[in-house]
Short mmCIF file of C-alpha atoms in Angstrom, two decimals:
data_model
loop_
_atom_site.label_atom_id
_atom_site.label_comp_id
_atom_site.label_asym_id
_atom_site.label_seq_id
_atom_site.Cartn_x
_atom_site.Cartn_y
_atom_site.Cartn_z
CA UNK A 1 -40.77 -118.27 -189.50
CA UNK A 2 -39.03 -121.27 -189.73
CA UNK A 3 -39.74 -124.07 -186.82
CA UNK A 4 -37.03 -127.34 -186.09
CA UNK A 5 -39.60 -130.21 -186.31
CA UNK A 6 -39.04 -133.32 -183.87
CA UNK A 7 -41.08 -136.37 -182.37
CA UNK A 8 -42.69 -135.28 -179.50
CA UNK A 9 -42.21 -138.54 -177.77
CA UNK A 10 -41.25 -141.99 -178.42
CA UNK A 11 -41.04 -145.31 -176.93
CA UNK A 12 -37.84 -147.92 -177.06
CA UNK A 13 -37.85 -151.10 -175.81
CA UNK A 14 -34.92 -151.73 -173.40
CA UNK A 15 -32.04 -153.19 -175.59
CA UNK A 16 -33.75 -151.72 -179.08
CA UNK A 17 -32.98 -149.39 -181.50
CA UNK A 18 -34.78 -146.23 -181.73
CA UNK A 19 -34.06 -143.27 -184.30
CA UNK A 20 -35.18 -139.53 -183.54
CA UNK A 21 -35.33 -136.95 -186.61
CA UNK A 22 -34.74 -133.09 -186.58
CA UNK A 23 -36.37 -131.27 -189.70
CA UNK A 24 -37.53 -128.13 -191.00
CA UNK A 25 -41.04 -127.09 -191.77
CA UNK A 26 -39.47 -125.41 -194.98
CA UNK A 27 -36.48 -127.15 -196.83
CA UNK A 28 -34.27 -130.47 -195.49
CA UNK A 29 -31.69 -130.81 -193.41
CA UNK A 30 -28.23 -130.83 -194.32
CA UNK A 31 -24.53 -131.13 -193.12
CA UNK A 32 -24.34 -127.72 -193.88
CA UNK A 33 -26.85 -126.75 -190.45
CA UNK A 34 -24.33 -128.65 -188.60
CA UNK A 35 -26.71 -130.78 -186.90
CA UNK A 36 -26.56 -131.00 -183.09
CA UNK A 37 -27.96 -133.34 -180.21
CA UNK A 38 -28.75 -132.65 -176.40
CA UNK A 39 -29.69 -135.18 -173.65
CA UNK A 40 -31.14 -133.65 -170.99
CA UNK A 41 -32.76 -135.35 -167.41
CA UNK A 42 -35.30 -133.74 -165.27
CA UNK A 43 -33.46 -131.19 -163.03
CA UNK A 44 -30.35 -131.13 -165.10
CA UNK A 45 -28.11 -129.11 -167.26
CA UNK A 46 -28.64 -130.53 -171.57
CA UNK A 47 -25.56 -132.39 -171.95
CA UNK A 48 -24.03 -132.82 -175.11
CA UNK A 49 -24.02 -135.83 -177.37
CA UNK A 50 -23.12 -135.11 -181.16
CA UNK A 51 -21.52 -132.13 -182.91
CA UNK A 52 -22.12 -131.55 -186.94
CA UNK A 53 -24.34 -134.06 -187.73
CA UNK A 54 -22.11 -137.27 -186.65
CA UNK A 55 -19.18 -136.70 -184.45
CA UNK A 56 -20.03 -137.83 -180.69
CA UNK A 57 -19.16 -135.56 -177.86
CA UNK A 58 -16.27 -136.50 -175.76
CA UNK A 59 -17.33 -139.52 -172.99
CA UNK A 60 -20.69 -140.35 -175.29
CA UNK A 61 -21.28 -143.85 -175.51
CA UNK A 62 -20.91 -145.33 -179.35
CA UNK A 63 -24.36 -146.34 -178.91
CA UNK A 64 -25.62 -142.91 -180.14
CA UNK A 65 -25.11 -142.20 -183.50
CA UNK A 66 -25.84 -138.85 -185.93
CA UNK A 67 -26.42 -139.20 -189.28
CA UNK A 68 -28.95 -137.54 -192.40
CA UNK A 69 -31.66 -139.50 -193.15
CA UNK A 70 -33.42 -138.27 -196.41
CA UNK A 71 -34.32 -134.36 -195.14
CA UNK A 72 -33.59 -134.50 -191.58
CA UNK A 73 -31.06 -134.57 -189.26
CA UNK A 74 -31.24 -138.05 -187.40
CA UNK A 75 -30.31 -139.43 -183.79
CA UNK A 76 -29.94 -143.12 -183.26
CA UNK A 77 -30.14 -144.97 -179.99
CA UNK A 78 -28.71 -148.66 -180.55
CA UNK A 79 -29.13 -151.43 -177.94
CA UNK A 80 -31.26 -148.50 -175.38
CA UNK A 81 -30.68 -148.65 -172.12
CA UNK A 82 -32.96 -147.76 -168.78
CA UNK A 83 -31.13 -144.49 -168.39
CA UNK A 84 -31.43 -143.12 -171.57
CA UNK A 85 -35.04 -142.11 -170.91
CA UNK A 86 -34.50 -138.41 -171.36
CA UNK A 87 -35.37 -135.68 -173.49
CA UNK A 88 -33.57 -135.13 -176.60
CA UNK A 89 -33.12 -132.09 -178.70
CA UNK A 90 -31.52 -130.80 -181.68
CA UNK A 91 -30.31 -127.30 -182.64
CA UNK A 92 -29.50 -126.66 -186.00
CA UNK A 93 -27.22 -123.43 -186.88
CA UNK A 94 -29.36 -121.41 -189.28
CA UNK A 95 -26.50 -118.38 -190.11
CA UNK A 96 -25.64 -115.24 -189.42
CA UNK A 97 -24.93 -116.92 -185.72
CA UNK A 98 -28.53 -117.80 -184.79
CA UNK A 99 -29.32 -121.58 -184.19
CA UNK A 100 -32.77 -122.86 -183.63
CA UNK A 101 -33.83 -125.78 -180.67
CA UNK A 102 -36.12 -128.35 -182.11
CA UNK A 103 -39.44 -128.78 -179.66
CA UNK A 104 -37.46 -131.82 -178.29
CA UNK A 105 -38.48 -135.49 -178.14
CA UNK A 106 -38.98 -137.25 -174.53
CA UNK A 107 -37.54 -140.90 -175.28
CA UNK A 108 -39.57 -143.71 -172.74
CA UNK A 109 -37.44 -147.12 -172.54
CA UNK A 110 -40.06 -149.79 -171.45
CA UNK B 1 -10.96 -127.74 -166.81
CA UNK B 2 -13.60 -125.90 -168.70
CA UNK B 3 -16.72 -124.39 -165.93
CA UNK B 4 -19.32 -122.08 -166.41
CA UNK B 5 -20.65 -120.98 -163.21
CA UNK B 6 -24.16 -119.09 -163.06
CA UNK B 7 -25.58 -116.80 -160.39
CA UNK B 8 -28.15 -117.88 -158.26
CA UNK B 9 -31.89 -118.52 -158.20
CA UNK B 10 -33.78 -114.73 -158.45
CA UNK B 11 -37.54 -113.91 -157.34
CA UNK B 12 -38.24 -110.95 -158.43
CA UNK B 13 -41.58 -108.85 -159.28
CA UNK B 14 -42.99 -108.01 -162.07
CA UNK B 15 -41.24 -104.58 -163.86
CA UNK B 16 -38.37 -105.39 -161.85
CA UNK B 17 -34.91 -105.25 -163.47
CA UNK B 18 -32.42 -108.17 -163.24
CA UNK B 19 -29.11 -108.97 -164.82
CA UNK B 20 -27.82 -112.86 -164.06
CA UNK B 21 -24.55 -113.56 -165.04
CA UNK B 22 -22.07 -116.82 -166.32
CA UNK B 23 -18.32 -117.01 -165.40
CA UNK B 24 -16.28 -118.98 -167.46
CA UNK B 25 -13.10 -120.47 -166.46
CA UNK B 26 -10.69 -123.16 -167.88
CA UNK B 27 -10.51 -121.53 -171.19
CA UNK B 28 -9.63 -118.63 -173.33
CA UNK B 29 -12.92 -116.74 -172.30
CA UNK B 30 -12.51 -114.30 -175.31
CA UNK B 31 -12.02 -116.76 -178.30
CA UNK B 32 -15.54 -118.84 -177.63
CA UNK B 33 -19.13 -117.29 -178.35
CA UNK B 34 -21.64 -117.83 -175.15
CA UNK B 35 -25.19 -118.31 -175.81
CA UNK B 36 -28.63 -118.24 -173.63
CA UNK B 37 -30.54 -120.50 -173.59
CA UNK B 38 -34.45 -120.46 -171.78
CA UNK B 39 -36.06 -123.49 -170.32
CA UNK B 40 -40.01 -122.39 -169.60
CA UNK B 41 -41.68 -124.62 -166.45
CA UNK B 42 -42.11 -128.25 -168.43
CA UNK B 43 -41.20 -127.02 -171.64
CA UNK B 44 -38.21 -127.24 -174.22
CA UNK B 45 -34.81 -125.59 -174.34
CA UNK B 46 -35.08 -122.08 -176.99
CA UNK B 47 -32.00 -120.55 -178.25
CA UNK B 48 -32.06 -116.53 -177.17
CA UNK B 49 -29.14 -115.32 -178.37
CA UNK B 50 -25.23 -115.36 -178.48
CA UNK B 51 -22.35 -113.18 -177.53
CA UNK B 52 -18.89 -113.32 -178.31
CA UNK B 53 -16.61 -111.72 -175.49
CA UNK B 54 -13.54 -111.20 -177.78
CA UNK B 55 -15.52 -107.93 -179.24
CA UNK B 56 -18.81 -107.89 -178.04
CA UNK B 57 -20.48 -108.87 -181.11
CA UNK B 58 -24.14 -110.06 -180.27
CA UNK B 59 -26.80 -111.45 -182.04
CA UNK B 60 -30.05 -112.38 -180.83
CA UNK B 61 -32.96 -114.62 -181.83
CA UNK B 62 -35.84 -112.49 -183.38
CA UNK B 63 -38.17 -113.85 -180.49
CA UNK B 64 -35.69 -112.69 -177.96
CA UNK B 65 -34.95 -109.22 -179.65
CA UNK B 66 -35.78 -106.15 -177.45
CA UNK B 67 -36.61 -108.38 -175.09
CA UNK B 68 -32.99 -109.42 -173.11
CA UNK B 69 -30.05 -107.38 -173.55
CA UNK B 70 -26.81 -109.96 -173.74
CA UNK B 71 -23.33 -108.20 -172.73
CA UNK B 72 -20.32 -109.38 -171.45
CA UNK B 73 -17.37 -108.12 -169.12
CA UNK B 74 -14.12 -110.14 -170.31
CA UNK B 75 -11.70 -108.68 -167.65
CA UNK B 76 -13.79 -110.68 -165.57
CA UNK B 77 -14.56 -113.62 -167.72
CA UNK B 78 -18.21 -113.01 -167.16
CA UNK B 79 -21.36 -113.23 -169.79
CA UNK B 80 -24.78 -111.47 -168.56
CA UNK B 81 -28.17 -111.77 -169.53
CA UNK B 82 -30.62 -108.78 -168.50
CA UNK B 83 -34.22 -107.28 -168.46
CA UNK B 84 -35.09 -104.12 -167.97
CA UNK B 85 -38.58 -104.60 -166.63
CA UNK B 86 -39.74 -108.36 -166.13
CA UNK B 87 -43.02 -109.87 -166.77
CA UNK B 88 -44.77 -113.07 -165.18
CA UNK B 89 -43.51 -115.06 -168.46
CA UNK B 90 -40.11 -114.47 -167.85
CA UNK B 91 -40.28 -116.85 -165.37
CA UNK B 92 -38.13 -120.06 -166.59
CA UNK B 93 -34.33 -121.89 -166.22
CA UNK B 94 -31.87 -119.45 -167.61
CA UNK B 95 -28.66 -121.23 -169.12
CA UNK B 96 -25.00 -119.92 -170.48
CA UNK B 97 -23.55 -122.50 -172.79
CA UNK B 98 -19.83 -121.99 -174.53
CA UNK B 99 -20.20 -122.57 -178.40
CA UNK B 100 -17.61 -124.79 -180.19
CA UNK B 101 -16.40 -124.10 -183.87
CA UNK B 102 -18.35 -126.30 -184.74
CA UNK B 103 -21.66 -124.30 -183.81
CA UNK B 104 -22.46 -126.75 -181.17
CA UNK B 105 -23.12 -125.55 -177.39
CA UNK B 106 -20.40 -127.44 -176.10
CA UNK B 107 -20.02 -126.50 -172.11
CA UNK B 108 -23.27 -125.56 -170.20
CA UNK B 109 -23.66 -123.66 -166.88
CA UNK B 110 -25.90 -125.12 -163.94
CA UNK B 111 -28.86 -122.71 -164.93
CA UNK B 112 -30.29 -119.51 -163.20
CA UNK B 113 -34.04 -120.06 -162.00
CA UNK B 114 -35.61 -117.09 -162.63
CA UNK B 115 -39.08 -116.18 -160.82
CA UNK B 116 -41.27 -113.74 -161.63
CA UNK B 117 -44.54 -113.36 -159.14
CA UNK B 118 -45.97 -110.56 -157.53
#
């Protein structure tokens, strides 16, 4: 069965760059899984930050960027900021229309 | 404006049936596909399965297969998610999320807190 691989956690330094991946335990990631991104906050509804692989959700900040990055689907954070300590997860859209969640990565800025 | 509104928290027992629901509003409720989405107690978001109103065409993730039963009511706007007899584990944030052409879950609902606990 195929499992969405991310980071369980990371760190960022307030004002750095971090960059969260999204892969597949069989195969690499590609435009054609049309790559998505979720920040969500304790108690909250996910909210949505990027669409097929690198086209930001309406009202998202520039600062978050999608891209590929060799075989996986990539989320950059650039110049972090306090309140972007969330949890982040991906979904890729595996066909017959059935997507997948990634385990998620909870992002620390300190 | 687009909204999807959930029904409220549920405590139920276990073998208990329950159906939550997800009204949409501030769109064309028929021409979008709504997917569930569960939320465990301090774990991640899984993807359960999809419906779109227009026809009723479902499909469902193989974890979630005989498991939930996803319909939806489009005179009323409304998608549902349902068990027929509920078990401890079922216990978890339920959300309804509207999915974009471009396969991304673009709108999400507040989320239905489901508890199971005899």
């Amino acid at each position: 069965q195929t499992v969405v691989t991310q980071e369980p956690s990371f760190s960022v330094s307030p004002g750095g760059t971090v960059t969260l991946t999204c892969g597949l335990s069989s195969g690499s990631v590609s435009t054609s899984y049309y790559p998505s991104w979720y920040q969500q906050t304790p108690g909250q509804a996910p909210r949505t930050l990027i669409h097929s692989t690198i086209t930001r959700s309406s009202g998202v900040p520039d600062r978050f960027s999608g891209s590929i990055l060799g075989s996986t689907a990539a989320l950059t954070i650039t110049g972090a900021q306090a309140d972007d300590e969330s949890d982040y997860y991906c979904v890729l859209y595996m066909g017959s229309g059935i997507s997948l969640f990634g385990g998620g990565t909870k992002l620390t800025v300190l | 404006e687009v909204q999807l509104v959930q029904s409220g928290a549920e405590v139920k027992k276990p073998g208990e049936s329950l159906k939550i629901s997800c009204k949409g509003s501030g769109y064309r409720f028929t021409s979008y596909w709504i997917g569930w989405v569960r939320q465990m107690p301090g774990k991640g978001l899984e993807w359960m399965g999809i419906i779109y109103p227009g026809d009723s065409d479902t499909r469902y993730s193989p974890s979630f297969q005989g498991q939930v039963t996803i319909s939806a009511d489009k005179s009323i706007s409304t998608a549902y998610l349902q068990w027929s007899s509920l078990k401890a584990s079922d216990t978890a944030m339920y959300y309804c999320a509207r999915r974009s052409g471009y396969y991304e879950l673009d709108y999400w609902g507040q989320g239905t807190l489901v508890t199971v606990s005899s």
